[in-house]
Amino acid sequence: FKNNHLFCLKSQSEDMRNLGLSGHVGFDSLPDQLVNKSTTQGFCFNILCVGETGIGKSTLMDTLFNTKFESDPASHKEPGVRLKAQSYELQESNVRLKLTIVDTVGFGDQINKEDSYKPIVEYIDTQFEAYLQEELKIKRSLYNYHDTRIHACLYFIAPTGHSLKSLDLVTMKKLDSKVNIIPIIAKADTIAKNELHKFKSKIMSELVSNGVQIYQFPTDEETVAEINATMSVHLPFAVVGSTEEVKIGNKMAKARQYPWGVVQVENENHCDFVKLREMLIRVNMEDLREQTHTRHYELYRRCKLEEMGFKDSDPDSKPFSLQETYEAKRNEFLSELQKKEEEMRQMFVMRVKEKEAELKEAEKDLHEKFEHLKKTHQDEKKKLEDKKKDLEEEMNAFSKKKAATQLLQSQAQQAGSQQTKKDKDKKNQRTVLTVIQLLQ
Ligand code: GTP
Ligand code: MG
């Protein structure tokens, strides 16, 4: 009855009234219900380790989670940067944690490091895209979805004592809107105490001047505000990793042993390992998960949906439903398609016309050539006919001359042997007359 009564009061008035309850209702168990539900469901946490080969990524992960994850040392001969993800099921008390550790293999090993950040950005985006696709499905199963989105990116800075490398700045700048970056100084046992302080402030000022947004420990919640505020001062955490147990006093502790002494991983005077563990796992793990979902994934989702043409409101700031967006997009696509089709058709007609004109021109050329050839052929023929006629005339004249000469020769032979001189003369006269006739 009380539940119904409360419900009525709420729905009747817009501004809610505070009411005291006269007895126990039971909704104060809601947080417990949430805890129980989350505990049975288990948690996902994904860490991305970005850092040069051999900087101590695997050792730090082993030290952080107090276990030995499988990892092979990378060679320095990788042609490019590659990301390797490995998932593990961890259990502490009755809380199950599905932990994924993503390692950058070959980072910082190439001569040209211009594109080193790309595979990392791509990996992060791919995980966001997979989540978005699941969200957009009609049958979603986000409840038991294995979330692979990166919740924290540990950026390993080389303990140079100088400043950040340009590769570090470029990579962090490219990642800062996509992931919660926690910068850490690796192998901090190699830097002297007085240098470390300067190195830390140099790094922080460089990050600020280059506009790199690192993860801010939340200070809005009372319970964690103080610890987070004090811890922020120590950023970037200078860490030392080791899984080796060394006897210190009468206790065993994780440490690195050197000829001159021992560096204790969990000793806050030696390094910031404990601070990192506190911030990353004990205090802010849930905030890191939340920030990933509400800030980074939200940004990715918004950009992606806008890219796809979805809008929340039309140009007059009126709400725009998904259906309307879909229809508007569809119409836009169809008109675009029609425009393209028309363009192609016109292009085709133009090309046909061009080809036709080209063919006509070629035909005209051919015709002219043919006419020219015909004319030269006729001229040649006429010349040859004239020559033939001349030759025939010459041949006729020659045959006549030949016949006359033969006649003269035969008469001359006869006259020499039988006839008198008179006869000869007469005969000669006649012959001459005949020759003259023949020649005429
Ligand atoms: P890859 O996976 O091959 O890229 O290397 P990694 O970054 O995982 O480095 P790994 O943890 O394999 O460590 C490389 C070497 O550095 C090992 O010899 C470690 O013992 C040493 N090392 C790891 N952490 C520290 C540290 O905090 N200080 C010092 N001085 N050495 C360390
Ligand atoms: Mg490794």
CSV table of C-alpha atoms and ligand atoms in Angstrom, one decimal:
chain,number,residue,atom,x,y,z
A,1,PHE,CA,0.0,0.0,0.0
A,2,LYS,CA,2.8,2.4,0.9
A,3,ASN,CA,4.6,1.7,-2.4
A,4,ASN,CA,1.4,2.5,-4.3
A,5,HIS,CA,0.9,5.6,-2.3
A,6,LEU,CA,4.4,6.9,-2.9
A,7,PHE,CA,4.0,6.2,-6.6
A,8,CYS,CA,0.8,8.3,-6.8
A,9,LEU,CA,2.4,11.2,-5.0
A,10,LYS,CA,5.3,11.2,-7.4
A,11,SER,CA,3.3,11.1,-10.6
A,12,GLN,CA,0.8,13.7,-9.5
A,13,SER,CA,3.3,16.5,-8.9
A,14,GLU,CA,6.1,17.7,-11.1
A,15,ASP,CA,8.3,18.9,-8.3
A,16,MET,CA,8.9,16.0,-6.0
A,17,ARG,CA,8.1,16.3,-2.3
A,18,ASN,CA,10.1,14.8,0.4
A,19,LEU,CA,8.2,12.5,2.6
A,20,GLY,CA,9.1,10.8,5.8
A,21,LEU,CA,8.1,7.1,6.0
A,22,SER,CA,6.3,5.8,9.0
A,23,GLY,CA,7.7,2.3,8.7
A,24,HIS,CA,10.3,0.2,6.9
A,25,VAL,CA,9.7,-0.3,3.2
A,26,GLY,CA,12.8,-2.0,2.0
A,27,PHE,CA,14.2,0.1,-0.8
A,28,ASP,CA,17.3,0.9,1.2
A,29,SER,CA,18.5,-2.5,0.1
A,30,LEU,CA,18.8,-1.2,-3.5
A,31,PRO,CA,22.6,-0.6,-3.2
A,32,ASP,CA,22.9,-4.2,-1.9
A,33,GLN,CA,20.9,-5.5,-4.8
A,34,LEU,CA,23.2,-3.6,-7.2
A,35,VAL,CA,26.3,-5.0,-5.5
A,36,ASN,CA,24.9,-8.6,-5.6
A,37,LYS,CA,24.0,-8.2,-9.2
A,38,SER,CA,27.3,-6.8,-10.2
A,39,THR,CA,29.2,-9.4,-8.2
A,40,THR,CA,27.4,-12.3,-9.9
A,41,GLN,CA,27.8,-10.7,-13.3
A,42,GLY,CA,31.5,-10.0,-12.8
A,43,PHE,CA,33.5,-7.0,-14.1
A,44,CYS,CA,35.5,-6.2,-17.1
A,45,PHE,CA,38.6,-4.1,-17.0
A,46,ASN,CA,40.9,-3.5,-19.9
A,47,ILE,CA,44.4,-1.9,-19.7
A,48,LEU,CA,46.4,-0.7,-22.6
A,49,CYS,CA,50.2,-0.5,-22.0
A,50,VAL,CA,51.9,1.8,-24.4
A,51,GLY,CA,55.7,1.9,-24.2
A,52,GLU,CA,58.9,1.1,-25.9
A,53,THR,CA,60.1,-2.5,-26.2
A,54,GLY,CA,61.7,-3.6,-22.9
A,55,ILE,CA,60.6,-0.7,-20.9
A,56,GLY,CA,59.0,-2.9,-18.2
A,57,LYS,CA,55.4,-3.3,-19.3
A,58,SER,CA,55.0,-7.0,-18.6
A,59,THR,CA,56.9,-6.8,-15.3
A,60,LEU,CA,54.7,-4.0,-14.1
A,61,MET,CA,51.5,-5.8,-15.0
A,62,ASP,CA,52.7,-8.9,-13.2
A,63,THR,CA,53.6,-6.8,-10.2
A,64,LEU,CA,50.3,-5.0,-10.2
A,65,PHE,CA,48.1,-8.0,-10.3
A,66,ASN,CA,50.4,-10.2,-8.2
A,67,THR,CA,50.5,-13.0,-10.8
A,68,LYS,CA,52.5,-14.1,-13.8
A,69,PHE,CA,50.8,-13.3,-17.1
A,70,GLU,CA,52.2,-15.1,-20.1
A,71,SER,CA,54.3,-12.7,-22.2
A,72,ASP,CA,57.2,-13.2,-24.6
A,73,PRO,CA,59.8,-10.4,-24.8
A,74,ALA,CA,59.4,-8.6,-28.2
A,75,SER,CA,62.3,-8.3,-30.6
A,76,HIS,CA,63.5,-4.9,-31.7
A,77,LYS,CA,63.0,-5.8,-35.3
A,78,GLU,CA,59.3,-5.4,-35.8
A,79,PRO,CA,58.5,-3.7,-39.1
A,80,GLY,CA,55.6,-1.7,-37.4
A,81,VAL,CA,53.7,-1.4,-34.2
A,82,ARG,CA,51.3,-4.3,-33.4
A,83,LEU,CA,48.8,-4.6,-30.6
A,84,LYS,CA,48.5,-7.9,-28.7
A,85,ALA,CA,45.6,-8.5,-26.4
A,86,GLN,CA,45.3,-11.2,-23.8
A,87,SER,CA,42.4,-11.8,-21.5
A,88,TYR,CA,42.4,-13.4,-18.1
A,89,GLU,CA,39.8,-14.3,-15.5
A,90,LEU,CA,40.9,-13.2,-12.1
A,91,GLN,CA,39.2,-13.7,-8.8
A,92,GLU,CA,39.7,-11.9,-5.5
A,93,SER,CA,37.4,-12.8,-2.6
A,94,ASN,CA,34.1,-13.4,-4.4
A,95,VAL,CA,34.7,-10.8,-7.1
A,96,ARG,CA,35.5,-12.0,-10.6
A,97,LEU,CA,37.4,-9.7,-12.9
A,98,LYS,CA,37.8,-10.3,-16.6
A,99,LEU,CA,41.0,-8.5,-17.3
A,100,THR,CA,42.4,-7.8,-20.7
A,101,ILE,CA,45.9,-6.5,-21.1
A,102,VAL,CA,46.8,-5.0,-24.4
A,103,ASP,CA,50.5,-4.6,-25.2
A,104,THR,CA,52.1,-2.4,-27.9
A,105,VAL,CA,54.6,-4.7,-29.6
A,106,GLY,CA,57.4,-3.0,-31.4
A,107,PHE,CA,56.5,0.6,-30.3
A,108,GLY,CA,59.5,2.9,-30.8
A,109,ASP,CA,61.6,0.4,-32.7
A,110,GLN,CA,61.1,1.8,-36.2
A,111,ILE,CA,63.4,4.4,-37.8
A,112,ASN,CA,60.4,6.3,-39.1
A,113,LYS,CA,58.0,6.5,-36.1
A,114,GLU,CA,55.6,8.8,-37.8
A,115,ASP,CA,52.8,6.2,-38.0
A,116,SER,CA,53.4,4.5,-34.7
A,117,TYR,CA,50.3,5.9,-33.1
A,118,LYS,CA,48.0,4.7,-35.8
A,119,PRO,CA,47.6,1.0,-34.9
A,120,ILE,CA,46.9,2.1,-31.3
A,121,VAL,CA,44.2,4.5,-32.4
A,122,GLU,CA,42.8,1.9,-34.7
A,123,TYR,CA,42.7,-0.7,-32.0
A,124,ILE,CA,40.8,1.6,-29.6
A,125,ASP,CA,38.3,2.7,-32.3
A,126,THR,CA,37.7,-1.0,-33.3
A,127,GLN,CA,36.7,-1.8,-29.8
A,128,PHE,CA,34.3,1.2,-29.7
A,129,GLU,CA,32.9,0.2,-33.1
A,130,ALA,CA,32.3,-3.3,-31.9
A,131,TYR,CA,30.4,-1.9,-28.9
A,132,LEU,CA,28.4,0.5,-31.1
A,133,GLN,CA,27.5,-2.3,-33.5
A,134,GLU,CA,26.2,-4.4,-30.5
A,135,GLU,CA,24.2,-1.4,-29.3
A,136,LEU,CA,22.7,-0.8,-32.7
A,137,LYS,CA,21.6,-4.4,-33.1
A,138,ILE,CA,17.9,-5.2,-32.8
A,139,LYS,CA,18.6,-8.1,-30.6
A,140,ARG,CA,21.2,-6.7,-28.2
A,141,SER,CA,23.0,-8.7,-25.6
A,142,LEU,CA,24.9,-6.0,-23.8
A,143,TYR,CA,24.3,-7.8,-20.5
A,144,ASN,CA,26.7,-10.5,-21.3
A,145,TYR,CA,28.7,-8.6,-23.9
A,146,HIS,CA,32.5,-8.9,-23.5
A,147,ASP,CA,33.4,-5.3,-23.4
A,148,THR,CA,36.8,-4.8,-24.9
A,149,ARG,CA,36.9,-1.0,-24.7
A,150,ILE,CA,40.1,0.3,-23.2
A,151,HIS,CA,39.5,1.7,-19.7
A,152,ALA,CA,43.0,2.8,-18.9
A,153,CYS,CA,46.0,3.5,-20.9
A,154,LEU,CA,49.3,3.3,-19.0
A,155,TYR,CA,51.8,5.4,-20.9
A,156,PHE,CA,55.3,4.3,-20.1
A,157,ILE,CA,57.7,7.2,-20.2
A,158,ALA,CA,61.4,6.3,-20.5
A,159,PRO,CA,63.4,7.4,-17.5
A,160,THR,CA,65.7,9.7,-19.4
A,161,GLY,CA,65.6,12.5,-16.8
A,162,HIS,CA,65.4,15.0,-19.7
A,163,SER,CA,61.9,15.5,-21.2
A,164,LEU,CA,59.3,13.7,-23.2
A,165,LYS,CA,60.2,12.4,-26.6
A,166,SER,CA,58.2,13.8,-29.6
A,167,LEU,CA,56.9,10.3,-30.1
A,168,ASP,CA,55.4,10.4,-26.6
A,169,LEU,CA,53.8,13.7,-27.2
A,170,VAL,CA,52.4,12.8,-30.6
A,171,THR,CA,51.0,9.5,-29.4
A,172,MET,CA,49.4,10.9,-26.2
A,173,LYS,CA,47.9,13.8,-28.1
A,174,LYS,CA,46.3,11.3,-30.6
A,175,LEU,CA,45.0,9.2,-27.8
A,176,ASP,CA,43.8,11.7,-25.2
A,177,SER,CA,40.2,12.0,-26.6
A,178,LYS,CA,39.8,8.3,-26.9
A,179,VAL,CA,41.2,6.9,-23.7
A,180,ASN,CA,42.0,7.7,-20.0
A,181,ILE,CA,45.8,8.2,-20.1
A,182,ILE,CA,47.8,7.7,-17.0
A,183,PRO,CA,51.4,8.6,-17.6
A,184,ILE,CA,54.0,6.7,-15.6
A,185,ILE,CA,57.8,6.9,-15.5
A,186,ALA,CA,59.1,3.4,-16.0
A,187,LYS,CA,62.1,1.9,-14.3
A,188,ALA,CA,62.2,4.8,-11.9
A,189,ASP,CA,65.0,3.2,-9.9
A,190,THR,CA,67.3,4.5,-12.6
A,191,ILE,CA,66.7,8.1,-11.8
A,192,ALA,CA,68.2,10.0,-8.8
A,193,LYS,CA,65.8,11.4,-6.3
A,194,ASN,CA,66.6,15.0,-6.9
A,195,GLU,CA,66.4,14.6,-10.7
A,196,LEU,CA,63.1,12.7,-10.5
A,197,HIS,CA,61.2,15.7,-9.0
A,198,LYS,CA,62.4,18.0,-11.8
A,199,PHE,CA,61.7,15.3,-14.4
A,200,LYS,CA,58.1,15.0,-13.2
A,201,SER,CA,57.4,18.7,-13.3
A,202,LYS,CA,59.1,19.0,-16.7
A,203,ILE,CA,56.8,16.2,-18.1
A,204,MET,CA,53.7,17.8,-16.6
A,205,SER,CA,54.5,21.2,-18.0
A,206,GLU,CA,55.2,19.7,-21.4
A,207,LEU,CA,51.9,17.9,-21.4
A,208,VAL,CA,50.1,21.1,-20.5
A,209,SER,CA,51.9,23.2,-23.1
A,210,ASN,CA,51.1,20.7,-25.8
A,211,GLY,CA,47.4,20.4,-24.8
A,212,VAL,CA,47.6,16.7,-23.8
A,213,GLN,CA,44.6,15.8,-21.6
A,214,ILE,CA,45.6,13.1,-19.2
A,215,TYR,CA,43.1,11.3,-16.9
A,216,GLN,CA,42.1,13.5,-14.0
A,217,PHE,CA,41.4,11.6,-10.7
A,218,PRO,CA,37.8,12.5,-9.8
A,219,THR,CA,37.4,14.9,-6.9
A,220,ASP,CA,33.7,15.4,-7.0
A,221,GLU,CA,32.8,12.5,-4.8
A,222,GLU,CA,33.4,13.1,-1.1
A,223,THR,CA,34.9,9.7,-0.3
A,224,VAL,CA,37.7,9.8,-2.8
A,225,ALA,CA,38.1,13.6,-3.2
A,226,GLU,CA,40.9,13.9,-0.7
A,227,ILE,CA,43.0,10.9,-1.7
A,228,ASN,CA,42.6,11.7,-5.4
A,229,ALA,CA,43.6,15.4,-4.9
A,230,THR,CA,46.8,14.4,-3.0
A,231,MET,CA,47.7,11.7,-5.5
A,232,SER,CA,47.3,14.0,-8.5
A,233,VAL,CA,50.3,16.0,-7.2
A,234,HIS,CA,52.5,12.9,-7.7
A,235,LEU,CA,51.8,12.5,-11.4
A,236,PRO,CA,53.4,11.0,-13.4
A,237,PHE,CA,53.9,8.1,-11.1
A,238,ALA,CA,57.5,6.9,-11.0
A,239,VAL,CA,57.2,3.1,-10.8
A,240,VAL,CA,59.4,0.1,-10.4
A,241,GLY,CA,58.3,-3.4,-11.3
A,242,SER,CA,59.5,-6.7,-10.0
A,243,THR,CA,58.0,-10.0,-9.1
A,244,GLU,CA,61.1,-11.1,-7.2
A,245,GLU,CA,60.6,-11.6,-3.5
A,246,VAL,CA,63.5,-10.4,-1.3
A,247,LYS,CA,63.8,-10.8,2.4
A,248,ILE,CA,63.7,-7.4,4.1
A,249,GLY,CA,64.0,-7.5,7.8
A,250,ASN,CA,61.9,-10.5,8.7
A,251,LYS,CA,59.4,-10.1,5.8
A,252,MET,CA,59.5,-11.0,2.2
A,253,ALA,CA,58.8,-8.1,-0.2
A,254,LYS,CA,58.8,-7.5,-3.9
A,255,ALA,CA,62.1,-5.7,-4.7
A,256,ARG,CA,64.9,-5.3,-7.1
A,257,GLN,CA,68.3,-6.1,-5.8
A,258,TYR,CA,71.4,-4.2,-6.8
A,259,PRO,CA,75.0,-4.6,-5.7
A,260,TRP,CA,74.6,-1.3,-3.7
A,261,GLY,CA,71.1,-1.9,-2.3
A,262,VAL,CA,67.6,-3.0,-2.7
A,263,VAL,CA,64.7,-1.1,-4.3
A,264,GLN,CA,61.4,-2.1,-2.7
A,265,VAL,CA,58.5,-1.9,-5.1
A,266,GLU,CA,55.9,-1.4,-2.4
A,267,ASN,CA,57.9,1.1,-0.4
A,268,GLU,CA,56.5,4.6,-1.0
A,269,ASN,CA,59.9,6.1,-0.2
A,270,HIS,CA,61.4,4.2,-3.1
A,271,CYS,CA,58.8,4.6,-5.8
A,272,ASP,CA,55.2,5.4,-6.6
A,273,PHE,CA,54.1,1.9,-7.4
A,274,VAL,CA,51.7,1.7,-4.4
A,275,LYS,CA,50.2,5.1,-5.5
A,276,LEU,CA,49.6,3.8,-9.0
A,277,ARG,CA,48.0,0.6,-7.7
A,278,GLU,CA,45.7,2.6,-5.3
A,279,MET,CA,44.6,5.0,-8.0
A,280,LEU,CA,44.2,2.5,-10.8
A,281,ILE,CA,42.7,-0.4,-9.0
A,282,ARG,CA,41.5,0.4,-5.5
A,283,VAL,CA,40.0,3.9,-5.8
A,284,ASN,CA,39.3,4.7,-9.4
A,285,MET,CA,38.7,1.5,-11.3
A,286,GLU,CA,34.9,2.2,-11.5
A,287,ASP,CA,35.4,5.8,-12.5
A,288,LEU,CA,37.8,4.8,-15.3
A,289,ARG,CA,35.1,2.4,-16.6
A,290,GLU,CA,32.5,5.1,-16.3
A,291,GLN,CA,34.6,7.8,-18.0
A,292,THR,CA,35.3,5.4,-20.8
A,293,HIS,CA,31.6,4.9,-21.4
A,294,THR,CA,30.3,8.3,-20.7
A,295,ARG,CA,33.1,10.4,-22.2
A,296,HIS,CA,35.3,8.6,-24.7
A,297,TYR,CA,32.7,6.1,-26.0
A,298,GLU,CA,30.1,8.8,-26.1
A,299,LEU,CA,32.3,11.0,-28.2
A,300,TYR,CA,33.1,8.2,-30.6
A,301,ARG,CA,29.4,7.3,-30.8
A,302,ARG,CA,28.4,10.9,-31.5
A,303,CYS,CA,31.0,11.5,-34.2
A,304,LYS,CA,30.1,8.2,-35.8
A,305,LEU,CA,26.4,8.7,-35.8
A,306,GLU,CA,26.8,12.3,-37.1
A,307,GLU,CA,29.1,10.9,-39.8
A,308,MET,CA,26.3,8.5,-40.7
A,309,GLY,CA,23.9,11.5,-41.0
A,310,PHE,CA,21.9,11.1,-37.8
A,311,LYS,CA,20.8,14.2,-36.0
A,312,ASP,CA,18.9,14.9,-32.8
A,313,SER,CA,17.2,18.0,-34.2
A,314,ASP,CA,16.4,19.6,-37.5
A,315,PRO,CA,17.7,23.0,-38.6
A,316,ASP,CA,14.8,24.7,-36.7
A,317,SER,CA,15.9,22.9,-33.6
A,318,LYS,CA,12.9,20.7,-33.6
A,319,PRO,CA,13.5,17.1,-32.4
A,320,PHE,CA,14.3,14.8,-35.2
A,321,SER,CA,13.3,11.1,-34.8
A,322,LEU,CA,15.4,8.2,-36.0
A,323,GLN,CA,12.7,7.4,-38.5
A,324,GLU,CA,12.7,10.9,-40.0
A,325,THR,CA,16.5,10.8,-40.1
A,326,TYR,CA,16.4,7.5,-41.9
A,327,GLU,CA,13.8,8.8,-44.4
A,328,ALA,CA,15.6,12.1,-45.0
A,329,LYS,CA,18.9,10.2,-45.5
A,330,ARG,CA,17.2,7.7,-47.9
A,331,ASN,CA,15.7,10.6,-50.0
A,332,GLU,CA,19.0,12.4,-50.0
A,333,PHE,CA,20.6,9.2,-51.2
A,334,LEU,CA,18.0,8.6,-53.9
A,335,SER,CA,18.2,12.1,-55.3
A,336,GLU,CA,22.0,11.8,-55.2
A,337,LEU,CA,21.7,8.6,-57.1
A,338,GLN,CA,19.4,10.1,-59.7
A,339,LYS,CA,21.7,13.1,-60.1
A,340,LYS,CA,24.6,10.8,-60.7
A,341,GLU,CA,22.6,8.7,-63.2
A,342,GLU,CA,21.6,11.8,-65.1
A,343,GLU,CA,25.2,13.0,-65.1
A,344,MET,CA,26.3,9.7,-66.4
A,345,ARG,CA,23.7,9.7,-69.1
A,346,GLN,CA,24.7,13.1,-70.3
A,347,MET,CA,28.3,12.2,-70.2
A,348,PHE,CA,27.5,9.1,-72.3
A,349,VAL,CA,25.6,11.2,-74.9
A,350,MET,CA,28.4,13.7,-75.1
A,351,ARG,CA,30.9,10.9,-75.6
A,352,VAL,CA,28.8,9.4,-78.3
A,353,LYS,CA,28.6,12.8,-80.1
A,354,GLU,CA,32.3,13.3,-79.8
A,355,LYS,CA,33.0,9.9,-81.2
A,356,GLU,CA,30.5,10.5,-84.1
A,357,ALA,CA,32.2,13.8,-85.0
A,358,GLU,CA,35.6,12.1,-84.9
A,359,LEU,CA,34.3,9.3,-87.2
A,360,LYS,CA,32.8,11.9,-89.6
A,361,GLU,CA,36.1,13.7,-89.8
A,362,ALA,CA,38.0,10.5,-90.5
A,363,GLU,CA,35.5,9.6,-93.2
A,364,LYS,CA,36.0,13.0,-94.9
A,365,ASP,CA,39.7,12.6,-94.8
A,366,LEU,CA,39.5,9.2,-96.4
A,367,HIS,CA,37.2,10.5,-99.1
A,368,GLU,CA,39.6,13.3,-100.0
A,369,LYS,CA,42.4,10.9,-100.1
A,370,PHE,CA,40.5,8.6,-102.4
A,371,GLU,CA,39.6,11.5,-104.8
A,372,HIS,CA,43.2,12.6,-104.9
A,373,LEU,CA,44.4,9.1,-105.7
A,374,LYS,CA,41.7,8.7,-108.4
A,375,LYS,CA,42.8,12.0,-110.1
A,376,THR,CA,46.5,11.0,-110.0
A,377,HIS,CA,45.6,7.6,-111.4
A,378,GLN,CA,43.7,9.2,-114.3
A,379,ASP,CA,46.5,11.6,-115.1
A,380,GLU,CA,49.0,8.8,-115.2
A,381,LYS,CA,46.7,6.8,-117.4
A,382,LYS,CA,46.4,9.6,-119.9
A,383,LYS,CA,50.1,10.2,-120.0
A,384,LEU,CA,50.7,6.5,-120.7
A,385,GLU,CA,48.1,6.5,-123.5
A,386,ASP,CA,49.8,9.5,-125.1
A,387,LYS,CA,53.1,7.8,-124.9
A,388,LYS,CA,51.7,4.6,-126.4
A,389,LYS,CA,50.3,6.6,-129.4
A,390,ASP,CA,53.6,8.3,-130.0
A,391,LEU,CA,55.4,5.0,-129.9
A,392,GLU,CA,52.9,3.4,-132.4
A,393,GLU,CA,53.5,6.3,-134.8
A,394,GLU,CA,57.2,5.9,-134.5
A,395,MET,CA,56.9,2.2,-135.1
A,396,ASN,CA,54.8,2.8,-138.3
A,397,ALA,CA,57.3,5.3,-139.6
A,398,PHE,CA,60.1,2.9,-138.8
A,399,SER,CA,58.5,0.0,-140.6
A,400,LYS,CA,57.9,2.1,-143.7
A,401,LYS,CA,61.6,3.2,-143.7
A,402,LYS,CA,62.6,-0.4,-143.3
A,403,ALA,CA,60.5,-1.6,-146.2
A,404,ALA,CA,61.8,1.1,-148.5
A,405,THR,CA,65.4,0.3,-147.6
A,406,GLN,CA,64.9,-3.4,-148.3
A,407,LEU,CA,63.4,-2.6,-151.7
A,408,LEU,CA,66.3,-0.4,-152.6
A,409,GLN,CA,68.8,-3.0,-151.6
A,410,SER,CA,67.2,-5.8,-153.7
A,411,GLN,CA,67.0,-3.7,-156.8
A,412,ALA,CA,70.5,-2.6,-156.5
A,413,GLN,CA,71.7,-6.2,-156.5
A,414,GLN,CA,69.7,-7.1,-159.7
A,415,ALA,CA,70.9,-4.2,-161.7
A,416,GLY,CA,74.5,-4.9,-161.0
A,417,SER,CA,74.6,-8.2,-162.9
A,418,GLN,CA,72.2,-8.1,-166.0
A,419,GLN,CA,71.1,-4.7,-167.3
A,420,THR,CA,72.8,-2.0,-169.3
A,421,LYS,CA,73.6,1.3,-168.0
A,422,LYS,CA,70.6,2.8,-169.7
A,423,ASP,CA,68.3,0.3,-168.3
A,424,LYS,CA,69.9,0.8,-165.1
A,425,ASP,CA,69.3,4.5,-165.2
A,426,LYS,CA,65.6,4.0,-166.1
A,427,LYS,CA,65.3,1.4,-163.5
A,428,ASN,CA,67.0,3.6,-161.0
A,429,GLN,CA,64.6,6.4,-162.0
A,430,ARG,CA,61.7,4.1,-161.4
A,431,THR,CA,63.0,2.9,-158.2
A,432,VAL,CA,63.6,6.4,-157.0
A,433,LEU,CA,60.0,7.2,-158.0
A,434,THR,CA,58.7,4.2,-156.1
A,435,VAL,CA,60.8,5.1,-153.0
A,436,ILE,CA,59.6,8.7,-153.2
A,437,GLN,CA,56.0,7.4,-153.4
A,438,LEU,CA,56.6,5.0,-150.5
A,439,LEU,CA,58.1,7.8,-148.4
A,440,GLN,CA,55.3,10.1,-149.1
B,1,GTP,P1,58.5,-6.2,-24.3
B,1,GTP,O1,57.3,-6.9,-24.0
B,1,GTP,O2,59.6,-7.0,-24.9
B,1,GTP,O3,58.3,-4.9,-25.1
B,1,GTP,O4,59.2,-5.7,-22.9
B,1,GTP,P2,58.4,-5.1,-21.7
B,1,GTP,O5,58.1,-3.7,-21.8
B,1,GTP,O6,57.3,-6.0,-21.4
B,1,GTP,O7,59.5,-5.2,-20.6
B,1,GTP,P3,59.8,-6.4,-19.5
B,1,GTP,O8,58.8,-6.3,-18.5
B,1,GTP,O9,59.9,-7.7,-20.3
B,1,GTP,O10,61.2,-6.0,-18.9
B,1,GTP,C1,62.3,-5.8,-19.7
B,1,GTP,C2,63.5,-5.8,-18.8
B,1,GTP,O11,63.5,-4.7,-17.9
B,1,GTP,C3,63.6,-7.0,-17.9
B,1,GTP,O12,65.0,-7.4,-17.8
B,1,GTP,C4,63.1,-6.5,-16.5
B,1,GTP,O13,63.7,-7.2,-15.5
B,1,GTP,C5,63.6,-5.1,-16.5
B,1,GTP,N1,62.7,-4.3,-15.7
B,1,GTP,C6,61.4,-4.3,-15.6
B,1,GTP,N2,60.9,-3.4,-14.8
B,1,GTP,C7,62.0,-2.7,-14.3
B,1,GTP,C8,62.2,-1.7,-13.4
B,1,GTP,O14,61.3,-1.1,-12.8
B,1,GTP,N3,63.5,-1.2,-13.2
B,1,GTP,C9,64.5,-1.8,-13.8
B,1,GTP,N4,65.7,-1.3,-13.5
B,1,GTP,N5,64.4,-2.8,-14.7
B,1,GTP,C10,63.2,-3.3,-14.9
B,2,MG,MG,56.3,-7.5,-22.5
